[in-house]
mmCIF file of C-alpha atoms and ligand atoms in Angstrom:
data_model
loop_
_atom_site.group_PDB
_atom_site.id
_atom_site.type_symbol
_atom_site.label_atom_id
_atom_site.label_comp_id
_atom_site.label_asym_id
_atom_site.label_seq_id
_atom_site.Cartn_x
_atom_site.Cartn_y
_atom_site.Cartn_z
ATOM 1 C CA UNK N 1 152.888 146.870 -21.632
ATOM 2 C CA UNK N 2 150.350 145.066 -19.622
ATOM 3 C CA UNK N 3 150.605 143.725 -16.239
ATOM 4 C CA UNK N 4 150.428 140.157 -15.198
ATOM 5 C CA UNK N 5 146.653 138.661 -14.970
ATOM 6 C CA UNK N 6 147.297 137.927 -11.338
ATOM 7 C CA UNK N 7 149.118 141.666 -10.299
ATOM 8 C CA UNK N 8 148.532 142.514 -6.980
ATOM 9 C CA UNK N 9 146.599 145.891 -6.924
ATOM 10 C CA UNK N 10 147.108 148.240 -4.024
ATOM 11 C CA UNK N 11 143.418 149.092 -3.267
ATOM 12 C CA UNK N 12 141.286 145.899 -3.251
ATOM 13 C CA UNK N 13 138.943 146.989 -1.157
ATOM 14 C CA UNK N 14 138.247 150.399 -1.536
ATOM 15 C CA UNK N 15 135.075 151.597 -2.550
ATOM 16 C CA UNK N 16 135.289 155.039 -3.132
ATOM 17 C CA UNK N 17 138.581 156.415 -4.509
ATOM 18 C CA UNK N 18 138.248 160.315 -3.171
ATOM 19 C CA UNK N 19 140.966 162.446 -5.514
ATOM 20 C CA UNK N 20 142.802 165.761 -4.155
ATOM 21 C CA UNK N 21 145.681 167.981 -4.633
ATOM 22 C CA UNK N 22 146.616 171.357 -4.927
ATOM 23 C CA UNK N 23 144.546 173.041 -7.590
ATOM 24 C CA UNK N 24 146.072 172.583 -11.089
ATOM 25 C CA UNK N 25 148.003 169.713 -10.173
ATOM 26 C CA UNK N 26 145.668 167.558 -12.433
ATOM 27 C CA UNK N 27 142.926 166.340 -9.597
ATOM 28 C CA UNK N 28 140.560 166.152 -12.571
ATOM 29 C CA UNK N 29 142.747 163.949 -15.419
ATOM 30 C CA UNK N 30 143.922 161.801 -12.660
ATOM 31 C CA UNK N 31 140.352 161.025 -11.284
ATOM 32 C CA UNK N 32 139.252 160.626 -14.801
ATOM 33 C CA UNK N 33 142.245 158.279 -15.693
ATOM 34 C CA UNK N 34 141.570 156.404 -12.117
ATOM 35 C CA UNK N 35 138.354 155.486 -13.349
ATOM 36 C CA UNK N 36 139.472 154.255 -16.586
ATOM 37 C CA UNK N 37 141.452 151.899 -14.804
ATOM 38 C CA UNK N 38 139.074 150.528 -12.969
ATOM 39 C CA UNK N 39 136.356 150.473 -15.199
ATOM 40 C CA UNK N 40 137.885 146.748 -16.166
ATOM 41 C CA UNK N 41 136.646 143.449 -16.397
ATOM 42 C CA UNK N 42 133.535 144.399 -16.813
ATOM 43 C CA UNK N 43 133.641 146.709 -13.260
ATOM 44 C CA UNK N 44 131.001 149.623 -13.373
ATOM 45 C CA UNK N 45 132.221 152.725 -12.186
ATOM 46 C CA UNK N 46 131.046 156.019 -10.944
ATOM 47 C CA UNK N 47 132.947 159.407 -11.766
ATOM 48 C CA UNK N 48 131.387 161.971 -9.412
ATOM 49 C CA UNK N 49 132.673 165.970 -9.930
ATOM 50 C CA UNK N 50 131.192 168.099 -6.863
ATOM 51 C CA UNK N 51 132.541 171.701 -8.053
ATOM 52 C CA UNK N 52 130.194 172.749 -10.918
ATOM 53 C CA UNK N 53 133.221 173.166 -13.538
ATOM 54 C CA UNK N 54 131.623 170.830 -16.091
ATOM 55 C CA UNK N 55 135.369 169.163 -16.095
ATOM 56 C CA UNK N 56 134.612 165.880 -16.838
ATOM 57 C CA UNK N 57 132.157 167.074 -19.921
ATOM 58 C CA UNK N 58 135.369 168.550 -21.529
ATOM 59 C CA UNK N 59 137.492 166.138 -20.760
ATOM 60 C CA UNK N 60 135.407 163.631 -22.741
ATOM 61 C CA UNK N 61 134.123 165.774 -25.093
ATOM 62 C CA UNK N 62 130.209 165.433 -24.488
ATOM 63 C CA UNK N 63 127.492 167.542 -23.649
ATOM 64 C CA UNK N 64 127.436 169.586 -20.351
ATOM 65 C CA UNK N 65 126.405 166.908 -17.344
ATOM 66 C CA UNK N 66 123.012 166.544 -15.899
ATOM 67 C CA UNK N 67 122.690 165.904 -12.126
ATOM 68 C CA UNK N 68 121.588 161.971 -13.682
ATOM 69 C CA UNK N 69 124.134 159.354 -14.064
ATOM 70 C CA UNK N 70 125.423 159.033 -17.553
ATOM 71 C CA UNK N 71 127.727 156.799 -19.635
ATOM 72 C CA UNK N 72 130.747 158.225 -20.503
ATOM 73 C CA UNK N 73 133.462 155.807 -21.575
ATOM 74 C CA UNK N 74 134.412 152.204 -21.725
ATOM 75 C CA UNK N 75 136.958 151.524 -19.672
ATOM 76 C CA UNK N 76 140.554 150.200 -20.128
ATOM 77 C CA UNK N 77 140.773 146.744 -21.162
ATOM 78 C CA UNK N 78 142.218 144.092 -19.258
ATOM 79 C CA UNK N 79 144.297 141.306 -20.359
ATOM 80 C CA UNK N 80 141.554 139.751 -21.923
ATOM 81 C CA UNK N 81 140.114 142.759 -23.522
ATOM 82 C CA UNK N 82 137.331 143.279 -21.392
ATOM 83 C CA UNK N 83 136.267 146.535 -20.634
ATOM 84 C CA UNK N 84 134.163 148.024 -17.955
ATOM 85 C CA UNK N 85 131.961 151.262 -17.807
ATOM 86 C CA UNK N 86 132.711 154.786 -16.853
ATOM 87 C CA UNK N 87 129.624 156.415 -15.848
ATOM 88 C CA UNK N 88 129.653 160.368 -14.482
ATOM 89 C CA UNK N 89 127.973 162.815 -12.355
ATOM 90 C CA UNK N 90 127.468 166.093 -11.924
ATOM 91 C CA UNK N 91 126.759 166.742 -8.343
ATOM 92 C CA UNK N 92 125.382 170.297 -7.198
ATOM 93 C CA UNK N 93 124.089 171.057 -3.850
ATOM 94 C CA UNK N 94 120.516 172.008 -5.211
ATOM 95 C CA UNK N 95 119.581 169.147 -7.048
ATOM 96 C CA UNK N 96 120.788 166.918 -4.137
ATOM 97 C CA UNK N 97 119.010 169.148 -1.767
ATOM 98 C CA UNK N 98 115.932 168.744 -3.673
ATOM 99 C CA UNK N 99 116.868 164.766 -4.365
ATOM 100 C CA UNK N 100 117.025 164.792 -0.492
ATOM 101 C CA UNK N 101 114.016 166.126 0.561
ATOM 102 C CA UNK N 102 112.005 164.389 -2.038
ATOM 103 C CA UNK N 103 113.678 160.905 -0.588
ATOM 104 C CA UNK N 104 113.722 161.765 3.155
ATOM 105 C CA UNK N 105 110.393 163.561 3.286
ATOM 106 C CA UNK N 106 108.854 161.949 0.416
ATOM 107 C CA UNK N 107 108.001 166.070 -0.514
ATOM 108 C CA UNK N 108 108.207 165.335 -3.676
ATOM 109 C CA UNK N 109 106.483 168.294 -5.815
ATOM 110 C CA UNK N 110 106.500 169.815 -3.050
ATOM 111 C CA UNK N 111 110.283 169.776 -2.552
ATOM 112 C CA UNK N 112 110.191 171.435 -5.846
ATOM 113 C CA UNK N 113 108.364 174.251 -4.624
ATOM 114 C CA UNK N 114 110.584 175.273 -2.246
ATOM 115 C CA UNK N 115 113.168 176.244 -4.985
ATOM 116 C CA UNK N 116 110.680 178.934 -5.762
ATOM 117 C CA UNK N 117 110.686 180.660 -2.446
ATOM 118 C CA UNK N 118 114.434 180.443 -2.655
ATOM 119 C CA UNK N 119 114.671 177.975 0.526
ATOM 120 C CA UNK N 120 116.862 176.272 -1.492
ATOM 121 C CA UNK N 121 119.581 179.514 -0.525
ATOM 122 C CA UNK N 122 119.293 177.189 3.242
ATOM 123 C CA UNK N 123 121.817 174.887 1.435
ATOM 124 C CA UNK N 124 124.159 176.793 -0.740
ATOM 125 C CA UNK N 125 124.349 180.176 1.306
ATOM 126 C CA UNK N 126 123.360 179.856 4.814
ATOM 127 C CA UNK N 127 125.116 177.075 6.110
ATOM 128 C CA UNK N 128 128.272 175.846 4.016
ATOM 129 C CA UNK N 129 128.397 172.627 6.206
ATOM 130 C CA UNK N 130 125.022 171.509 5.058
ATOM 131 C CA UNK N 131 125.505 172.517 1.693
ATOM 132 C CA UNK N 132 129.493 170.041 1.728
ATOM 133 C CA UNK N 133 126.573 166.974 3.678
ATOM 134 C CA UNK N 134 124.581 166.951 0.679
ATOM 135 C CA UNK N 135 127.186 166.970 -1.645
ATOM 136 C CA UNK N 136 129.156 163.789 0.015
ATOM 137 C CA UNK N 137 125.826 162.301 1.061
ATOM 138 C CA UNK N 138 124.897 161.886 -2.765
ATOM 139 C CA UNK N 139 128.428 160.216 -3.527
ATOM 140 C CA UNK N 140 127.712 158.087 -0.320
ATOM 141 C CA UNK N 141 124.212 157.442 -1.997
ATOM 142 C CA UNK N 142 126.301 155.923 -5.056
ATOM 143 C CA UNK N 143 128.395 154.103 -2.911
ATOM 144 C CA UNK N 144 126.054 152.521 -0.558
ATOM 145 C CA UNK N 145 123.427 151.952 -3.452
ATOM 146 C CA UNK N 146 122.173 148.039 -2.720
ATOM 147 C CA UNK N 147 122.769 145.474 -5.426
ATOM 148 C CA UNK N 148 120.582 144.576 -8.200
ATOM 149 C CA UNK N 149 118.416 142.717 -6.020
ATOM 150 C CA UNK N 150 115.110 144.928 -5.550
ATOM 151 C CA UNK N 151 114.401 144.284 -8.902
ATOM 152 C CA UNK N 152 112.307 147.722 -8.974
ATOM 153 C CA UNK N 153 115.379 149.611 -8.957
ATOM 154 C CA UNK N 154 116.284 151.231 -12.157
ATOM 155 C CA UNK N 155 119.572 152.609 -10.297
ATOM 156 C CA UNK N 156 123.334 151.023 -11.652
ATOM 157 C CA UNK N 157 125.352 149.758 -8.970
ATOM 158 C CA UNK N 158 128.896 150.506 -8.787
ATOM 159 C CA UNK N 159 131.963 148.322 -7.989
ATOM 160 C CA UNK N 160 133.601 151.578 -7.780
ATOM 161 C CA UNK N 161 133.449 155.396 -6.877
ATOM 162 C CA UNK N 162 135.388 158.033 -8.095
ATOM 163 C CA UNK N 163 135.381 161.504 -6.855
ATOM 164 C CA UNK N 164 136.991 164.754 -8.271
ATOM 165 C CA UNK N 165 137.269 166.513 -4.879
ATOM 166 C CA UNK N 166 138.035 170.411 -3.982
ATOM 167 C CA UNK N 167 141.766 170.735 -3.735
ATOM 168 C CA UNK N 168 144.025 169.950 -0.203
ATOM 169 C CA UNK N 169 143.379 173.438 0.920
ATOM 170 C CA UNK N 170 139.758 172.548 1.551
ATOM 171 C CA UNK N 171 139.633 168.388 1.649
ATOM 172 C CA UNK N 172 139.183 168.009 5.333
ATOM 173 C CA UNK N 173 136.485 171.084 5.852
ATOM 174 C CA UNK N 174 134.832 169.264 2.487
ATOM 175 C CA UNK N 175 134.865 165.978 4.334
ATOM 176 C CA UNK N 176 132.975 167.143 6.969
ATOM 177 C CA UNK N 177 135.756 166.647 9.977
ATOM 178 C CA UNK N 178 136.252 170.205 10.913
ATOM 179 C CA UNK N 179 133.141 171.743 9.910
ATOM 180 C CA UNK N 180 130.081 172.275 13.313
ATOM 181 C CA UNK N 181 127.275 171.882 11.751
ATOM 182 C CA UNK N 182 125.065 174.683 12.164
ATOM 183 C CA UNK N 183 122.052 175.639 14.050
ATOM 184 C CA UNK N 184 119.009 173.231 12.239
ATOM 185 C CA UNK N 185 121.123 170.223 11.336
ATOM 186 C CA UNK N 186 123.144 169.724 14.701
ATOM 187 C CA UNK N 187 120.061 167.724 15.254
ATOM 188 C CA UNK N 188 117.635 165.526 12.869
ATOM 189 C CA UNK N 189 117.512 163.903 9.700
ATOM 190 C CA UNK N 190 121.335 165.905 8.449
ATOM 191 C CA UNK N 191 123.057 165.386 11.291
ATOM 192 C CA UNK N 192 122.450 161.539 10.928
ATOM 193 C CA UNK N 193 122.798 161.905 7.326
ATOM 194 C CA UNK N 194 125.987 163.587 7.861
ATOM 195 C CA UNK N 195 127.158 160.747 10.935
ATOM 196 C CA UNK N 196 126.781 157.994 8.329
ATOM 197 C CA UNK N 197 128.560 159.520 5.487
ATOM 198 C CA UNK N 198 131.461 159.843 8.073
ATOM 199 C CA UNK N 199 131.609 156.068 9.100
ATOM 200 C CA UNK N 200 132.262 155.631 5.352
ATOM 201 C CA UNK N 201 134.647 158.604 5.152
ATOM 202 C CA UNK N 202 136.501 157.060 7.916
ATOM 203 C CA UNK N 203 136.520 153.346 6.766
ATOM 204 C CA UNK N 204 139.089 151.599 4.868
ATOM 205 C CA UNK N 205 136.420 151.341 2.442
ATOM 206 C CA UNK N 206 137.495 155.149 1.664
ATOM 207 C CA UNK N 207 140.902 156.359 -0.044
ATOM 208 C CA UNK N 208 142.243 159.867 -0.355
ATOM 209 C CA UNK N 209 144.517 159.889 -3.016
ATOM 210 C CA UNK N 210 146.991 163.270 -3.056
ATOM 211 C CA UNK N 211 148.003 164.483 -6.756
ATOM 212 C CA UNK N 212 151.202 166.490 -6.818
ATOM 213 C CA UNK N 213 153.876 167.537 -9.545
ATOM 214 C CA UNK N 214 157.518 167.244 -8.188
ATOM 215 C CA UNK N 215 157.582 171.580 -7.380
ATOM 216 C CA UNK N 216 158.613 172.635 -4.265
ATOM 217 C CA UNK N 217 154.887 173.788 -3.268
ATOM 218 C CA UNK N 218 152.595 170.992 -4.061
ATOM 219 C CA UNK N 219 154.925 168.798 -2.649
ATOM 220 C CA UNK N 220 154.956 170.563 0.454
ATOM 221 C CA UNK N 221 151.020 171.285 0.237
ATOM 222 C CA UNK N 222 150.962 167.074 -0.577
ATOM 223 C CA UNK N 223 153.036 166.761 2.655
ATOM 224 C CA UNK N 224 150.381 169.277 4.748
ATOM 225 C CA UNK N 225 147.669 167.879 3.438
ATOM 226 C CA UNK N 226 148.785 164.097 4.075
ATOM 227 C CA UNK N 227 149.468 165.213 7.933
ATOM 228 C CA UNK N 228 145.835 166.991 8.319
ATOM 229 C CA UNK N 229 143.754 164.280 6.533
ATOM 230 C CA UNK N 230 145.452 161.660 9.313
ATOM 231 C CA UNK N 231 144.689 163.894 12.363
ATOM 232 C CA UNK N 232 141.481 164.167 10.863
ATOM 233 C CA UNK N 233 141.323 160.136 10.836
ATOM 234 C CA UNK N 234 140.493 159.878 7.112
ATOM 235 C CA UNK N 235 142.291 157.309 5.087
ATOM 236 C CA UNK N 236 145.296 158.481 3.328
ATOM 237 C CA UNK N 237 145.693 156.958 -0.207
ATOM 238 C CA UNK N 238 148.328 156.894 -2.982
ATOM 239 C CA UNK N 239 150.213 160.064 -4.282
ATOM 240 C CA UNK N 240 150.132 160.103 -8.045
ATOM 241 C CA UNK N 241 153.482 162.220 -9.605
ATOM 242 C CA UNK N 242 151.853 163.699 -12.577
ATOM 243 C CA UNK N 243 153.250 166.029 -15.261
ATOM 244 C CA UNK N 244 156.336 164.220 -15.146
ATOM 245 C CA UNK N 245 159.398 165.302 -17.047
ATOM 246 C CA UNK N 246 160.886 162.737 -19.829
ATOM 247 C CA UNK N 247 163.612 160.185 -17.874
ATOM 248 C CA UNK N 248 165.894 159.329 -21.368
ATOM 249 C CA UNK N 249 168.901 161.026 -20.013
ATOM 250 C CA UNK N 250 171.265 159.155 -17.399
ATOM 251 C CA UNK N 251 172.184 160.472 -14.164
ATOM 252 C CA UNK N 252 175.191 160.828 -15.628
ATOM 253 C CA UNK N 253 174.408 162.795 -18.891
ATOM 254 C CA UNK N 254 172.296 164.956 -16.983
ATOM 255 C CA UNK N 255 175.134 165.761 -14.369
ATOM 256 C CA UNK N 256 177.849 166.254 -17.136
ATOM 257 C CA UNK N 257 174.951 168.989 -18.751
ATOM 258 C CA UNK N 258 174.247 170.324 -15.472
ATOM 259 C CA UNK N 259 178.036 170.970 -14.436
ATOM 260 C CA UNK N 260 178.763 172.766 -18.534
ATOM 261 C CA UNK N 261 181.277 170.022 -18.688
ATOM 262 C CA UNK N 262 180.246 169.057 -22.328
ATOM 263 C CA UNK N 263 181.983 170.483 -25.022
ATOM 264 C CA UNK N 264 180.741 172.833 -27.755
ATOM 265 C CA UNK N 265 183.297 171.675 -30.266
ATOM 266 C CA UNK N 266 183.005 167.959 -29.311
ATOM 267 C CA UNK N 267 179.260 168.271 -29.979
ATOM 268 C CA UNK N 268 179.815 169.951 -33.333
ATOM 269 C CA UNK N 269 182.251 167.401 -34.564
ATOM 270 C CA UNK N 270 180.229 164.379 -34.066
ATOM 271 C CA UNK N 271 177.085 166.338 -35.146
ATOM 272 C CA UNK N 272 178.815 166.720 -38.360
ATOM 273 C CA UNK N 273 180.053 163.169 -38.301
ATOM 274 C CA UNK N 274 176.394 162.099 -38.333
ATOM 275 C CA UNK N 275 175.739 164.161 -41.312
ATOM 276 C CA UNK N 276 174.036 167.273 -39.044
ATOM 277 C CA UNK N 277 174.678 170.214 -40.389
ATOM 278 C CA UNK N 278 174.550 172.695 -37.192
ATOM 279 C CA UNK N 279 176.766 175.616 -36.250
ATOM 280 C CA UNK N 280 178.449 177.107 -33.359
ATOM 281 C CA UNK N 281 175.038 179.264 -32.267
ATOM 282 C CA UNK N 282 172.638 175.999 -32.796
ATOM 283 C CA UNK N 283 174.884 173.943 -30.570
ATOM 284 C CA UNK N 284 175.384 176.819 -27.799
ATOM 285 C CA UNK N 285 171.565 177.128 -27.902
ATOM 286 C CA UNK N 286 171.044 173.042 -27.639
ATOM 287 C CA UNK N 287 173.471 172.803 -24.810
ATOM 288 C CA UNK N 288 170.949 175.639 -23.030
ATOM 289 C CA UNK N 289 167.934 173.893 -23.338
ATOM 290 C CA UNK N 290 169.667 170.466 -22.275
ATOM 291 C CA UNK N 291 171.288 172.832 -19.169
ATOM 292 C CA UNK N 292 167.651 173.895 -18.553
ATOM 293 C CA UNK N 293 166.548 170.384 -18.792
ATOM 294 C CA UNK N 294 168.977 168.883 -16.715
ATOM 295 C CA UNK N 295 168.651 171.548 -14.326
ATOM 296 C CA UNK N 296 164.670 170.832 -14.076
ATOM 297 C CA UNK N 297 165.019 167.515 -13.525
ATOM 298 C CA UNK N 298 167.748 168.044 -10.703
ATOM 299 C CA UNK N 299 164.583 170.127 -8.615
ATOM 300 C CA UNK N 300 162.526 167.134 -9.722
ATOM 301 C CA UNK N 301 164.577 164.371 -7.895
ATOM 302 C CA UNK N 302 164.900 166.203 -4.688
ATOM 303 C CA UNK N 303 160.975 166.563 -4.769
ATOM 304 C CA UNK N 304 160.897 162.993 -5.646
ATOM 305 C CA UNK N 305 162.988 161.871 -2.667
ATOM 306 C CA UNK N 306 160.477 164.074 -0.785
ATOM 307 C CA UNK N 307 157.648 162.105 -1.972
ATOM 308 C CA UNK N 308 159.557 159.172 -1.449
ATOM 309 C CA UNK N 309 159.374 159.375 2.169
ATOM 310 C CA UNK N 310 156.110 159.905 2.761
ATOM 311 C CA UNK N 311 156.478 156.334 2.797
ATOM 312 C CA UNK N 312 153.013 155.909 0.723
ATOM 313 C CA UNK N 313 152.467 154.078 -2.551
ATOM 314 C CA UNK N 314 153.246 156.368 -5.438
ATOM 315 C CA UNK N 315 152.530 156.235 -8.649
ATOM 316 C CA UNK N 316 153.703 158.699 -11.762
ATOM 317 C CA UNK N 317 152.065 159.665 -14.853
ATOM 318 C CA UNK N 318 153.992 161.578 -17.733
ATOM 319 C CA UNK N 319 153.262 164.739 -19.597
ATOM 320 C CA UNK N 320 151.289 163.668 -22.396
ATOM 321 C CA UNK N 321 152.225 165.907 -25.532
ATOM 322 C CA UNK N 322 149.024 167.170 -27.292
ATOM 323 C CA UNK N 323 146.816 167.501 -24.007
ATOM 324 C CA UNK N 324 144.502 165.666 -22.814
ATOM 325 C CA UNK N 325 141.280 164.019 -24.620
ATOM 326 C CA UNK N 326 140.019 160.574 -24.338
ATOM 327 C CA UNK N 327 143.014 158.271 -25.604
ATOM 328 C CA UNK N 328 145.189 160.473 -23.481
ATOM 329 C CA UNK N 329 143.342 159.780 -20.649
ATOM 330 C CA UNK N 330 143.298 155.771 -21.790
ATOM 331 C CA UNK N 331 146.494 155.980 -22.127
ATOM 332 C CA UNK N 332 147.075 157.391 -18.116
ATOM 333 C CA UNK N 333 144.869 154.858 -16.799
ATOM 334 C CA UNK N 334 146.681 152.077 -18.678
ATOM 335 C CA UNK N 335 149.384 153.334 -16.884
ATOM 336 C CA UNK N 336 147.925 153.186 -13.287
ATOM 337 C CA UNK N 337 146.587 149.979 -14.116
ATOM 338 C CA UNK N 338 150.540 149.299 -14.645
ATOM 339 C CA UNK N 339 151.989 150.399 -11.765
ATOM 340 C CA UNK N 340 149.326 148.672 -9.600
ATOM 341 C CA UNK N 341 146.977 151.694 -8.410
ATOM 342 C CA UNK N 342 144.012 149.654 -10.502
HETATM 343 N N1 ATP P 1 149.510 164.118 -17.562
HETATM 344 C C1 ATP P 1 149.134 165.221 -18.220
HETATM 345 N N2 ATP P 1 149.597 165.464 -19.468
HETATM 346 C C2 ATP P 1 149.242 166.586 -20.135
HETATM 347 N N3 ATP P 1 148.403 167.514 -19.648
HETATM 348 C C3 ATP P 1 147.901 167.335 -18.408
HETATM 349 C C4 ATP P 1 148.222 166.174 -17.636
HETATM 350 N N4 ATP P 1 147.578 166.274 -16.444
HETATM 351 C C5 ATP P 1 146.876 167.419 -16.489
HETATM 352 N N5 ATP P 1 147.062 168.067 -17.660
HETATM 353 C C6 ATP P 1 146.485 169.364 -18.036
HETATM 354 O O1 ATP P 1 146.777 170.304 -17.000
HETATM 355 C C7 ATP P 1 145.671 171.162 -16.752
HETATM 356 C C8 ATP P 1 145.215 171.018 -15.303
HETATM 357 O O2 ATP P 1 144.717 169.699 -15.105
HETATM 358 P P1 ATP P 1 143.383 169.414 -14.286
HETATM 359 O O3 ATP P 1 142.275 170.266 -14.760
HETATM 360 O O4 ATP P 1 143.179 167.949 -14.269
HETATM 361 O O5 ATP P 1 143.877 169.921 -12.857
HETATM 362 P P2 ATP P 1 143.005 170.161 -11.545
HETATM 363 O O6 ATP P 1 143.914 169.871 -10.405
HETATM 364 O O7 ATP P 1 141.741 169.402 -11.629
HETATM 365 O O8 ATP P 1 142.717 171.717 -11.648
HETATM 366 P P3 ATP P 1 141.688 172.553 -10.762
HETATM 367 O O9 ATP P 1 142.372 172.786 -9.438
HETATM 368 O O10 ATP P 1 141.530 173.814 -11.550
HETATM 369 O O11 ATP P 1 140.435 171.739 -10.637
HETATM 370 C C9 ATP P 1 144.603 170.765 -17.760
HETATM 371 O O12 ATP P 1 144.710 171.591 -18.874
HETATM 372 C C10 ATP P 1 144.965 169.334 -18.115
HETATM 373 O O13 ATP P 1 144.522 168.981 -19.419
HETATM 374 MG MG1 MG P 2 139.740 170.024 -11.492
#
């Protein structure tokens, strides 16, 4: 199953690995699995969620997250066996807020304080921009974080980023590209904070990565969102296919299924030839569900040949039977790491 030592991945030098979609597509699993796979060879990597869901805590089945970086996971193995680390973090606006002032202003305690007299309403209510700024400038934090050098520094580096973003709906606004900053922080110490997170946004050190299913929406919201993020100037990634349907049939098979043009009788007799014991009702209601299949996976292939020409690296992950816990999501990444994404 695994790749060559020497593959050729399709992101060498991307930092930060920024994951959207329309909502329910999988943005979560996939970020999670992207992280897996590139938590190898000993890489260290960040898994950043922004939308206060807890997601990542249920998908690997630990406590509730902290707004503190925490080990997750060990990462897929390479060829060699050598893992990396997944660590994750919960990022919400007042924590950062208060993380910000304390850095910025060196408030400290007193940063704290302002919780108390509800300032802290400044960055979640009052001005939505500012509130999006601190969220991205903590991920940029991550990114940007200086090597191991300062030997004071407690603080892991990261080789990589990963962040579960809002859906394609909202990715640009979220990114900061549309959104005026308001009154206070058109000037100052957030509107540079907010310039710099841009030059990274913008850089090819950044990837947006689009997660659809092959359904006549997503695909289209895949396609919108693709067009807005590039007249935004923001880096367009991969599109990962997940949720896909099983591929054992042959075009052929399918077609035959598709058209009725297989046989009740024909299907009974060499049942019974192999010893199956089915009658006339069982096979009418197999031949529905394989109709049904077929059918699906007709829709499927003309969403495929829409996400074909996009013309962007694509990658697909299956339905995995049973949900999704941590060796499902080993099992996705090992599967990115396959088709080159990691
Ligand atoms: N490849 C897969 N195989 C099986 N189940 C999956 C797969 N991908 C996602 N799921 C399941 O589908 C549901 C939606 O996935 P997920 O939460 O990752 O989507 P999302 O895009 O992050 O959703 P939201 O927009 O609500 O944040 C979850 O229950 C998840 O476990
Ligand atoms: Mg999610």
């Amino acid at each position: 199953m695994t790749a060559p030592a020497d593959r050729p991945v399709d992101w060498p030098k991307v930092r930060l690995h920024v994951v959207t979609g329309k909502g329910g597509t999988g943005k979560s699993t996939v970020a999670a699995a992207l992280a897996l796979a590139l938590a190898s060879s000993g890489r260290n990597v960040l898994l950043c969620e922004v939308e206060g869901r807890q997601g990542i805590a249920r998908m690997f089945d630990v406590d509730p997250l902290p707004y503190e970086e925490r080990r997750i996971a060990k990462g897929a193995p390479d060829e060699d066996g050598r893992a990396g680390q997944v660590h994750a973090l919960h990022i919400d606006p007042e924590s950062a807020l208060l993380e910000y002032l304390a850095m910025y202003y060196k408030l400290g305690r007193a940063g704290k304080a302002l919780d108390r007299f509800g300032a802290i309403d400044f960055a979640t209510t009052v001005a939505p921009g500012v509130r999006d700024v601190l969220l991205t400038g903590k991920v940029y934090e991550a990114v940007q974080r200086p090597r191991r050098s300062d030997r004071r520094s407690e603080a892991i580096t990261y080789d990589a980023v990963v962040l579960d973003a809002p859906p394609t709906g909202r990715i640009c606004q979220f990114l900061g590209v549309n959104s005026e900053l308001a009154g206070l922080a058109k000037v100052g110490p957030i509107k540079s904070q907010a310039d710099k997170v841009m030059e990274l946004l913008r850089s090819p050190r950044t990837a947006v990565h689009l997660v659809t299913i092959l359904e006549e929406m997503p695909v289209q919201e895949t396609s919108d969102g693709i067009a807005e993020l590039r007249a935004a100037g923001l880096p367009v990634g991969g599109i990962v296919v997940n949720l896909v349907r099983p591929q054992a049939l042959s075009p052929a098979a399918l077609a035959q299924v598709r058209e009725e043009a297989v046989d009740p009788t024909t299907v009974t007799s060499d049942l019974s030839r192999a010893r199956v014991d089915v009658d006339a009702a069982l096979v009418e209601s197999l031949l529905a569900e394989a109709r049904e299949h077929a059918v699906r996976r007709h829709l499927e292939d003309e969403q495929r040949e829409l996400v074909a020409a996009e013309g962007l690296p694509t990658y697909e992950l299956p339905r995995i039977a049973g949900g999704i816990d941590q060796g499902a999501l080993l099992e996705l990444a090992q599967l990115l790491r396959n088709q080159g994404m990691a």
